[in-house]
Amino acid sequence: MARKLIIAANWKMNKGPAETADFIAAFLPSAQALAGECDIVIAPPFVSIPSASALLADSPVALSAQNASEQEKGAFTGEVSTAMLKETGVHHVILGHSERRSIYGEGDQLINAKVKKCLAAGLHPIFCIGETLEERESGKLQEVLRRQVSGGLAGLSNADMSTVVLAYEPVWAIGTGVTATPEQAQEAHAFVRTLVGEQFGKEVAEATRIQYGGSVKPSNSADLMAREDIDGALVGGASLEAESFRDLIANAVA
Ligand code: 13P
């Protein structure tokens, strides 16, 4: 099945509103041409979302948040609700990123609650999974992915899954400059697709887009995206400069 590529910029804790506006001004002209072949998503920090939303209106680039609360509203200091994100024009929400898991202690159950909260609000989760180097080297890759997929996507319907994007991000490849080889990534993606198939059936598995993340750059995006089960990228460092993000997408769709 032909799945349209989806390439997303995860800016992490980079770019306030002014830098966000500069990036979008530089990036948008090239985005128009590339968006026919690839869904393009930008995930700025919360405070830059209103500025990005105004600048991306009527453009083919979709807006994502990097997190969302599993709660509805109320006394949750520092949290941002799905309703607030919806109101500011957000379409996607990155959930379960390894930095949220490892630095902020988010577990599968909490991530699952966030996934469900986003779906209830009509937001599209970009649900991240991936193993640490220690887990890979001790032969636990499949066990970890199985736990993350079954836990994070528990209780979802097949209809829910049509709006969920998965992102396989091996932790050892994030921000390290070490990219999984296309073969390593393909092998993990094929396994993740099998897991989705076990949980939701073959048809859902075939339709689900699975991004690769971890040191994706203009020089390796084409090789990675050429693999059968790699349907896009979740990009950190190489998405911070408009030119680099543009080249990365252009090479991926070429
Ligand atoms: P890098 O592209 O900087 O390795 O980051 C990957 C990532 O964590 C995207 O979510």
Short mmCIF file of C-alpha atoms and ligand atoms in Angstrom, two decimals:
data_model
loop_
_atom_site.label_atom_id
_atom_site.label_comp_id
_atom_site.label_asym_id
_atom_site.label_seq_id
_atom_site.Cartn_x
_atom_site.Cartn_y
_atom_site.Cartn_z
CA MET A 1 0.00 0.00 0.00
CA ALA A 2 1.22 3.48 -0.82
CA ARG A 3 1.45 5.52 2.32
CA LYS A 4 2.10 9.25 1.95
CA LEU A 5 5.28 10.33 3.69
CA ILE A 6 4.92 12.53 6.76
CA ILE A 7 7.96 14.52 7.86
CA ALA A 8 7.78 16.47 11.09
CA ALA A 9 10.10 19.01 12.70
CA ASN A 10 10.38 18.54 16.45
CA TRP A 11 12.04 21.72 17.62
CA LYS A 12 12.14 20.59 21.26
CA MET A 13 13.03 23.58 23.52
CA ASN A 14 14.22 25.79 20.66
CA LYS A 15 12.76 28.88 18.96
CA GLY A 16 10.57 31.49 20.63
CA PRO A 17 7.91 33.35 18.60
CA ALA A 18 10.41 35.61 16.78
CA GLU A 19 12.69 32.79 15.63
CA THR A 20 9.63 30.74 14.73
CA ALA A 21 8.41 33.55 12.46
CA ASP A 22 11.85 33.84 10.83
CA PHE A 23 11.96 30.10 10.14
CA ILE A 24 8.47 30.02 8.64
CA ALA A 25 9.17 33.01 6.39
CA ALA A 26 12.27 31.24 5.04
CA PHE A 27 10.70 27.78 4.81
CA LEU A 28 7.18 28.35 3.44
CA PRO A 29 8.02 29.13 -0.20
CA SER A 30 9.73 25.73 -0.64
CA ALA A 31 7.10 23.95 1.44
CA GLN A 32 4.38 24.72 -1.10
CA ALA A 33 6.13 22.67 -3.77
CA LEU A 34 7.13 19.77 -1.50
CA ALA A 35 3.80 19.35 0.27
CA GLY A 36 2.16 17.62 -2.68
CA GLU A 37 4.33 14.57 -2.13
CA CYS A 38 4.74 14.64 1.61
CA ASP A 39 2.78 15.82 4.64
CA ILE A 40 4.86 18.43 6.45
CA VAL A 41 4.47 19.19 10.15
CA ILE A 42 6.20 21.68 12.45
CA ALA A 43 6.18 21.27 16.24
CA PRO A 44 7.34 24.44 17.99
CA PRO A 45 7.35 24.98 21.76
CA PHE A 46 3.95 25.93 23.25
CA VAL A 47 4.64 29.68 23.44
CA SER A 48 5.44 29.84 19.73
CA ILE A 49 2.30 28.01 18.62
CA PRO A 50 0.03 31.08 18.27
CA SER A 51 2.60 32.86 16.12
CA ALA A 52 3.21 29.74 14.02
CA SER A 53 -0.52 29.14 13.69
CA ALA A 54 -1.16 32.59 12.23
CA LEU A 55 1.74 32.29 9.80
CA LEU A 56 0.87 28.75 8.67
CA ALA A 57 -2.85 29.45 8.12
CA ASP A 58 -3.79 28.63 4.51
CA SER A 59 -0.43 26.90 4.04
CA PRO A 60 0.06 23.15 3.48
CA VAL A 61 2.20 22.87 6.64
CA ALA A 62 0.41 21.42 9.68
CA LEU A 63 1.09 22.49 13.23
CA SER A 64 1.95 20.11 16.07
CA ALA A 65 2.45 20.49 19.80
CA GLN A 66 5.20 18.57 21.59
CA ASN A 67 3.06 17.45 24.52
CA ALA A 68 -0.44 17.77 25.99
CA SER A 69 -2.08 17.15 29.34
CA GLU A 70 -4.14 14.04 29.94
CA GLN A 71 -6.40 16.19 32.17
CA GLU A 72 -9.38 18.23 31.02
CA LYS A 73 -8.77 21.50 32.89
CA GLY A 74 -8.18 22.92 36.33
CA ALA A 75 -5.44 22.88 38.97
CA PHE A 76 -2.56 21.39 36.97
CA THR A 77 0.16 24.01 37.15
CA GLY A 78 2.33 24.20 34.06
CA GLU A 79 0.15 21.94 31.94
CA VAL A 80 -1.55 22.71 28.61
CA SER A 81 -4.87 21.11 27.67
CA THR A 82 -5.95 19.57 24.38
CA ALA A 83 -8.81 22.13 24.15
CA MET A 84 -6.25 24.96 24.32
CA LEU A 85 -4.19 23.33 21.60
CA LYS A 86 -7.25 22.87 19.42
CA GLU A 87 -8.19 26.51 19.93
CA THR A 88 -4.76 27.65 18.70
CA GLY A 89 -4.93 25.65 15.47
CA VAL A 90 -2.86 22.59 16.41
CA HIS A 91 -3.43 19.35 14.41
CA HIS A 92 -0.90 16.90 15.81
CA VAL A 93 0.63 16.24 19.22
CA ILE A 94 3.93 14.42 19.79
CA LEU A 95 3.42 11.98 22.67
CA GLY A 96 5.68 9.51 24.40
CA HIS A 97 8.90 11.07 23.13
CA SER A 98 11.90 9.43 24.77
CA GLU A 99 12.83 12.74 26.40
CA ARG A 100 9.38 12.84 28.06
CA ARG A 101 9.78 9.20 29.06
CA SER A 102 13.32 9.38 30.42
CA ILE A 103 13.66 12.95 31.76
CA TYR A 104 10.08 13.50 32.96
CA GLY A 105 9.25 9.95 33.91
CA GLU A 106 6.25 9.48 31.60
CA GLY A 107 5.22 5.83 31.51
CA ASP A 108 3.07 3.83 29.11
CA GLN A 109 -0.10 4.35 31.14
CA LEU A 110 0.20 8.13 31.26
CA ILE A 111 1.13 8.26 27.58
CA ASN A 112 -1.92 6.13 26.78
CA ALA A 113 -4.13 8.58 28.72
CA LYS A 114 -2.63 11.46 26.72
CA VAL A 115 -3.16 9.63 23.43
CA LYS A 116 -6.83 9.09 24.30
CA LYS A 117 -7.27 12.68 25.43
CA CYS A 118 -5.86 13.96 22.15
CA LEU A 119 -8.05 11.65 20.10
CA ALA A 120 -11.14 12.78 22.02
CA ALA A 121 -10.24 16.37 21.14
CA GLY A 122 -9.78 15.55 17.45
CA LEU A 123 -6.00 15.95 17.63
CA HIS A 124 -3.71 13.50 15.83
CA PRO A 125 -1.07 11.83 18.02
CA ILE A 126 2.47 11.29 16.81
CA PHE A 127 3.15 8.42 19.17
CA CYS A 128 6.85 7.76 19.83
CA ILE A 129 8.51 4.52 20.80
CA GLY A 130 12.08 3.29 20.85
CA GLU A 131 14.70 1.38 22.78
CA THR A 132 17.82 2.51 24.62
CA LEU A 133 21.24 1.20 23.60
CA GLU A 134 21.34 -0.98 26.70
CA GLU A 135 17.98 -2.50 25.82
CA ARG A 136 19.07 -3.17 22.24
CA GLU A 137 22.40 -4.68 23.29
CA SER A 138 20.78 -6.93 25.84
CA GLY A 139 18.41 -8.34 23.22
CA LYS A 140 15.32 -6.56 24.52
CA LEU A 141 14.43 -4.55 21.41
CA GLN A 142 11.27 -6.49 20.56
CA GLU A 143 10.14 -6.76 24.15
CA VAL A 144 10.44 -2.99 24.68
CA LEU A 145 8.66 -2.11 21.45
CA ARG A 146 5.90 -4.60 22.23
CA ARG A 147 5.36 -3.11 25.68
CA GLN A 148 5.36 0.47 24.39
CA VAL A 149 2.97 -0.23 21.51
CA SER A 150 0.51 -2.35 23.48
CA GLY A 151 0.58 0.03 26.47
CA GLY A 152 0.50 3.32 24.61
CA LEU A 153 -2.21 2.31 22.14
CA ALA A 154 -4.34 0.24 24.54
CA GLY A 155 -8.07 0.72 24.14
CA LEU A 156 -7.91 2.53 20.80
CA SER A 157 -10.36 1.66 18.04
CA ASN A 158 -9.45 1.01 14.42
CA ALA A 159 -11.01 4.37 13.58
CA ASP A 160 -8.74 6.05 16.16
CA MET A 161 -5.74 4.43 14.53
CA SER A 162 -6.48 6.12 11.21
CA THR A 163 -5.36 9.41 12.76
CA VAL A 164 -2.37 8.10 14.73
CA VAL A 165 1.16 8.30 13.35
CA LEU A 166 3.86 6.18 15.01
CA ALA A 167 7.44 7.33 15.33
CA TYR A 168 10.21 4.78 15.92
CA GLU A 169 13.08 6.64 17.53
CA PRO A 170 15.92 4.50 18.86
CA VAL A 171 17.11 6.50 21.88
CA TRP A 172 20.78 5.87 21.02
CA ALA A 173 20.30 7.67 17.69
CA ILE A 174 18.63 10.81 19.04
CA GLY A 175 20.83 13.88 18.96
CA THR A 176 23.94 11.72 18.80
CA GLY A 177 24.74 11.95 15.10
CA VAL A 178 24.53 8.14 15.05
CA THR A 179 21.72 7.13 12.73
CA ALA A 180 20.27 3.66 12.66
CA THR A 181 21.27 2.12 9.35
CA PRO A 182 18.39 1.91 6.89
CA GLU A 183 18.48 -1.88 7.46
CA GLN A 184 18.25 -1.55 11.24
CA ALA A 185 15.45 0.99 10.94
CA GLN A 186 13.54 -1.09 8.36
CA GLU A 187 13.79 -4.18 10.54
CA ALA A 188 12.39 -2.35 13.57
CA HIS A 189 9.66 -0.69 11.49
CA ALA A 190 8.55 -4.00 10.02
CA PHE A 191 8.35 -5.42 13.55
CA VAL A 192 6.34 -2.40 14.77
CA ARG A 193 3.94 -2.89 11.86
CA THR A 194 3.51 -6.51 12.91
CA LEU A 195 2.69 -5.36 16.44
CA VAL A 196 0.09 -2.91 15.13
CA GLY A 197 -1.33 -5.77 13.05
CA GLU A 198 -1.61 -8.04 16.11
CA GLN A 199 -3.48 -5.31 17.97
CA PHE A 200 -5.65 -3.80 15.22
CA GLY A 201 -5.56 -6.14 12.24
CA LYS A 202 -3.64 -6.23 9.00
CA GLU A 203 -5.58 -3.50 7.24
CA VAL A 204 -4.88 -0.95 9.97
CA ALA A 205 -1.24 -2.03 10.10
CA GLU A 206 -0.83 -1.52 6.36
CA ALA A 207 -2.39 1.94 6.51
CA THR A 208 -0.49 3.18 9.60
CA ARG A 209 2.39 5.54 8.92
CA ILE A 210 5.56 4.91 10.92
CA GLN A 211 8.16 7.68 11.02
CA TYR A 212 11.82 7.11 11.78
CA GLY A 213 13.57 9.55 14.13
CA GLY A 214 17.18 9.83 15.27
CA SER A 215 19.80 11.94 13.49
CA VAL A 216 17.86 12.19 10.22
CA LYS A 217 19.57 14.75 8.00
CA PRO A 218 19.58 15.85 4.35
CA SER A 219 22.32 13.32 3.56
CA ASN A 220 20.48 10.24 4.84
CA SER A 221 16.78 11.04 4.43
CA ALA A 222 16.52 9.53 0.94
CA ASP A 223 18.09 6.20 1.96
CA LEU A 224 15.88 5.87 5.02
CA MET A 225 12.63 6.89 3.30
CA ALA A 226 13.28 4.44 0.46
CA ARG A 227 12.68 1.51 2.82
CA GLU A 228 9.36 -0.22 2.57
CA ASP A 229 8.13 0.34 6.12
CA ILE A 230 9.60 3.81 6.73
CA ASP A 231 6.87 6.34 6.03
CA GLY A 232 8.41 9.59 7.16
CA ALA A 233 10.71 11.19 9.67
CA LEU A 234 10.59 12.95 13.01
CA VAL A 235 13.48 15.37 12.89
CA GLY A 236 15.20 17.24 15.70
CA GLY A 237 18.50 19.01 15.01
CA ALA A 238 18.27 19.06 11.21
CA SER A 239 14.87 20.76 11.35
CA LEU A 240 16.13 23.89 13.08
CA GLU A 241 17.41 25.58 9.91
CA ALA A 242 14.91 26.14 7.11
CA GLU A 243 17.40 25.21 4.41
CA SER A 244 18.39 21.96 6.07
CA PHE A 245 14.78 20.93 6.72
CA ARG A 246 13.85 21.79 3.13
CA ASP A 247 16.76 19.77 1.69
CA LEU A 248 15.97 16.84 3.96
CA ILE A 249 12.38 16.74 2.65
CA ALA A 250 13.39 17.38 -0.96
CA ASN A 251 15.85 14.46 -0.87
CA ALA A 252 13.28 12.22 0.80
CA VAL A 253 10.64 12.77 -1.91
CA ALA A 254 13.05 12.81 -4.88
P1 13P B 1 17.62 14.43 16.26
O1 13P B 1 17.10 14.51 14.84
O2 13P B 1 18.23 15.71 16.73
O3 13P B 1 18.46 13.22 16.47
O4 13P B 1 16.31 14.24 17.19
C1 13P B 1 15.43 13.24 16.90
C2 13P B 1 14.22 13.43 17.73
O5 13P B 1 14.22 13.21 18.92
C3 13P B 1 13.01 13.92 17.07
O6 13P B 1 11.90 13.80 17.90
#
